[in-house]
Amino acid sequence: MDAKTGERKPARKPTFRPEVQGLRALAVLMVVTYHVWLGRVSGGVDIFLLISAFLLTLSFVRKVEAGASLNLLRHWLHLFKRLLPAAVVVILGVLAGTWLVLPQGRWPVILDQAWAALLYRQNWLLADTAVDYYAQQHAAASPLQHFWSLSIQGQVFILWPLVFAASAVVWRLLRHRYNASYRAVVAAAFAGVLVASLAFSIDQTATNQAYAYFDTRTRLWEFALGSLLALALPYLKPGKLLRVVLGWAGLVAMVSCGLLLTVDRAFPGFVALWPTLAAAAIIVAGQSGSRFGVDRLLGWKPLVSLGDNSYALYLWHWPVLVLALAATGVEAPTLIQGAAIIAASVVLAVLTTRFVEKPLREWRWPQVRTWRTAVVVVACCALLAGPVAVLQTSLTAEEAATAAQPRELAPGAALLTPGNAGTPAPQGRIIPGPTALDNDWAGIHQACTGANATGDPVLEGCRQALPEGEPTKRIVVLGDSHAQQYLAALAPIAETRGWELVTLLMPACRFGAESETRTAECNAYNRASAAYVLEHRPDAVFTVATLTHEEAPFETEVPAYLEGIQPIADAGIEIVGIRDNPRFTINMPECVQRHRADAPACNPPLNESLVEPSPLESYRGKVDGLHLMDLSDFICAGGICPAVVGNVYVYKDDNHLSRTYVESMIPMFEERLLSATGWN
């Protein structure tokens, strides 16, 4: 009986395993504490995946062996009726927090992630972002990114019942002829999944870890391991002493995983066997029957109670952490701040479980008919879809209004020309708007073919822009995203003048000779780029000749720059070297959206952004055919480097010029280019 209400408490199922519920609680505590205080990944999520499959398999095997019907549609509907309400409440809370705390420039990404979380495809969205350098530049920690693991679980919760059902069909065909057991058939299926997925996971983690981390296929083996554990458990009967040893060894291995391994960069390959096998050892240890067994700890009532709230705690802890840090401007919480974040997350989790998750789980009306369950699932989706759609529509409308304003209201860099010096910016909206700024990148997109084709797989990203008729000049752009951003000016000029452009660009890889400061991939790309230039003999190459930094020294020479361009100059090819733009410790558009365009924080001093004299001066006279360009006076002026000039965002993040601003520099860029090179 409940002492407060006098009502009878629902009894635990006879198959309830308190040590597994305690294990679930310990896993979520690992996830939360590692996120809050260590800023690391713990391996706790991998344990969650294993436990999910373990419990799901126990349930389905009991049904099949009892001869019960596998109504998959009904199972899926009841499953998502349990999962969706709490998730929808949290996502709605995140949207409210986003509106209150986060700058508007981050709203579009979070709204996209809200849809992805609702549709259980967040992991694929993050996988694409993880390998997209240009997305990473503006993808600060999202309060919804932790839904990646829940998305994988949701996908497996759809896939696994199909495996159970297919195995049941095979079993019924084989049981009379071969006396096969259902457990043997389904075990064979999951063994195949484990071997295939683990092999794929090891390969992908070694070659493309950023994508593999979120890839469902690289995680299936963790679920398969949990399923095989559930199938084998009745046959695993270790003695009391072995249970004690297994339990504590598993617990120590489980807790130490995130401390000893860089989980976020090594998982989910074979290294993920560490936490999953540790959890498996604890489950095999089970009820040890010893006062010294780890089950005495895991079966502790407060820990079991926390396990009952573990789903909601996982849902809440990350958005509370992200929004709290964003609201306070703190980069990493102190011990007290972290404790407050965890306490708030626990309170929200308990409230969500008690007043949302539990009442809907126990609500009798949907359980009577399948269509009623479907109504609840659809209602949950609609409850979230409405606000998300309204917010996206309002952002789109605001963007349309911004794009429709007369262009003379946003002169951009033209306001820094000598003739306009001191002229105030007209009254107008800052462009581009938040939804457009996210994709405000310059580039040319036609793949290199014909005379510009390259057979080198390293240079597969080669792109070209061809003029009509015979080109008057052929230029190759070399380097990284800081060279790419100037295509917003260089490409239109080339089109007007009949120049041919080819781009050989690798993110975060400034062009120069081989250097220990560059990665092996970058050195290989620069060697291949130089070889391409020497083979195709363009008239000129365009490069960024200095390198800016967040902190002092704020600007330096590019490592081995002169050594890199010397062979090109010796071949009679001209080189244009432009000065780099400043790099900051803050996202400049977000600074404006949080404060205002004239806030001091959004207008850092020039001497904290660039150095004088410019490192370009050290290059003068050292390489024949090297032409140097400096456009810093159209980026920084009056001793400051503003985030907004002439109602145009100068930057799209903390270090890349916006395409819109570079476009406003076209007349100045063309004049400086022609003046430096002497081209007609």
Coordinates of N, CA, C and O in Angstrom, one line a residue, residues 86 89-94 143 146-147 310-323 341 344-353:
A86 N 7.2 11.4 -23.1 CA 8.3 12.1 -22.4 C 9.3 12.8 -23.4 O 9.7 13.9 -23.1
V89 N 7.6 16.1 -24.5 CA 7.7 17.1 -23.5 C 9.1 17.7 -23.4 O 9.2 18.9 -23.3
V90 N 10.1 16.9 -23.5 CA 11.5 17.4 -23.4 C 11.8 18.3 -24.6 O 12.3 19.4 -24.5
I91 N 11.4 17.8 -25.8 CA 11.7 18.6 -27.0 C 10.9 20.0 -26.9 O 11.5 21.0 -27.3
L92 N 9.7 20.0 -26.5 CA 8.9 21.2 -26.3 C 9.6 22.1 -25.3 O 9.7 23.3 -25.5
G93 N 10.1 21.5 -24.2 CA 10.9 22.3 -23.3 C 12.2 22.9 -23.9 O 12.5 24.1 -23.6
V94 N 12.8 22.1 -24.7 CA 14.0 22.6 -25.4 C 13.7 23.8 -26.3 O 14.4 24.8 -26.4
P143 N 21.1 21.4 -27.9 CA 20.4 20.8 -26.8 C 19.6 19.5 -27.1 O 19.1 18.8 -26.2
H146 N 21.7 14.7 -28.1 CA 21.8 13.5 -27.4 C 20.7 12.5 -27.9 O 20.7 11.3 -27.5
F147 N 19.7 13.0 -28.7 CA 18.7 12.1 -29.2 C 19.3 11.1 -30.2 O 18.5 10.2 -30.7
S310 N 15.4 6.6 -15.3 CA 16.6 6.8 -16.1 C 16.3 7.4 -17.5 O 17.1 8.2 -18.0
Y311 N 15.2 6.9 -18.1 CA 14.9 7.4 -19.5 C 14.7 8.9 -19.5 O 15.3 9.6 -20.3
A312 N 13.9 9.4 -18.5 CA 13.6 10.8 -18.4 C 14.9 11.6 -18.0 O 15.1 12.7 -18.5
L313 N 15.7 11.0 -17.2 CA 16.9 11.7 -16.8 C 17.9 11.8 -18.0 O 18.5 12.9 -18.2
Y314 N 18.0 10.8 -18.8 CA 18.8 10.9 -20.0 C 18.2 12.0 -20.9 O 19.0 12.8 -21.5
L315 N 16.9 12.0 -21.0 CA 16.3 13.0 -21.9 C 16.6 14.5 -21.4 O 16.9 15.3 -22.3
W316 N 16.5 14.7 -20.1 CA 16.6 16.1 -19.6 C 18.0 16.6 -19.4 O 18.3 17.8 -19.5
H317 N 19.0 15.7 -19.0 CA 20.3 16.2 -18.5 C 21.0 17.0 -19.5 O 21.6 18.1 -19.2
W318 N 21.0 16.6 -20.8 CA 21.8 17.3 -21.8 C 21.2 18.7 -22.2 O 22.0 19.7 -22.2
P319 N 19.9 18.8 -22.4 CA 19.4 20.2 -22.7 C 19.5 21.1 -21.5 O 19.8 22.3 -21.7
V320 N 19.4 20.6 -20.3 CA 19.5 21.5 -19.1 C 21.0 21.9 -19.1 O 21.2 23.1 -18.8
L321 N 21.9 21.1 -19.3 CA 23.3 21.4 -19.3 C 23.6 22.5 -20.4 O 24.2 23.5 -20.1
V322 N 23.2 22.2 -21.6 CA 23.5 23.1 -22.8 C 22.9 24.5 -22.6 O 23.5 25.5 -22.7
L323 N 21.6 24.5 -22.2 CA 20.9 25.8 -22.0 C 21.4 26.5 -20.8 O 21.5 27.8 -20.9
I341 N 22.9 21.6 -11.9 CA 22.4 21.1 -13.2 C 21.9 19.7 -13.1 O 20.8 19.4 -13.6
A344 N 18.6 19.7 -11.0 CA 17.5 20.2 -11.8 C 17.0 19.1 -12.8 O 15.8 18.9 -13.0
S345 N 18.0 18.4 -13.4 CA 17.7 17.3 -14.3 C 16.9 16.2 -13.6 O 16.0 15.7 -14.2
V346 N 17.4 15.9 -12.4 CA 16.7 14.8 -11.7 C 15.3 15.2 -11.3 O 14.3 14.4 -11.5
V347 N 15.1 16.4 -10.9 CA 13.7 16.9 -10.6 C 12.8 16.8 -11.8 O 11.7 16.4 -11.7
L348 N 13.3 17.3 -12.9 CA 12.5 17.3 -14.1 C 12.2 15.9 -14.6 O 11.1 15.6 -15.1
A349 N 13.2 15.0 -14.4 CA 13.0 13.6 -14.8 C 12.0 12.9 -13.9 O 11.1 12.2 -14.4
V350 N 12.0 13.2 -12.6 CA 11.0 12.6 -11.7 C 9.6 13.1 -12.1 O 8.6 12.3 -12.1
L351 N 9.5 14.4 -12.3 CA 8.2 15.0 -12.6 C 7.7 14.4 -14.0 O 6.5 14.1 -14.1
T352 N 8.6 14.3 -14.9 CA 8.2 13.8 -16.2 C 7.7 12.3 -16.1 O 6.7 11.9 -16.7
T353 N 8.5 11.5 -15.4 CA 8.1 10.1 -15.2 C 6.8 10.0 -14.5 O 5.9 9.2 -14.9

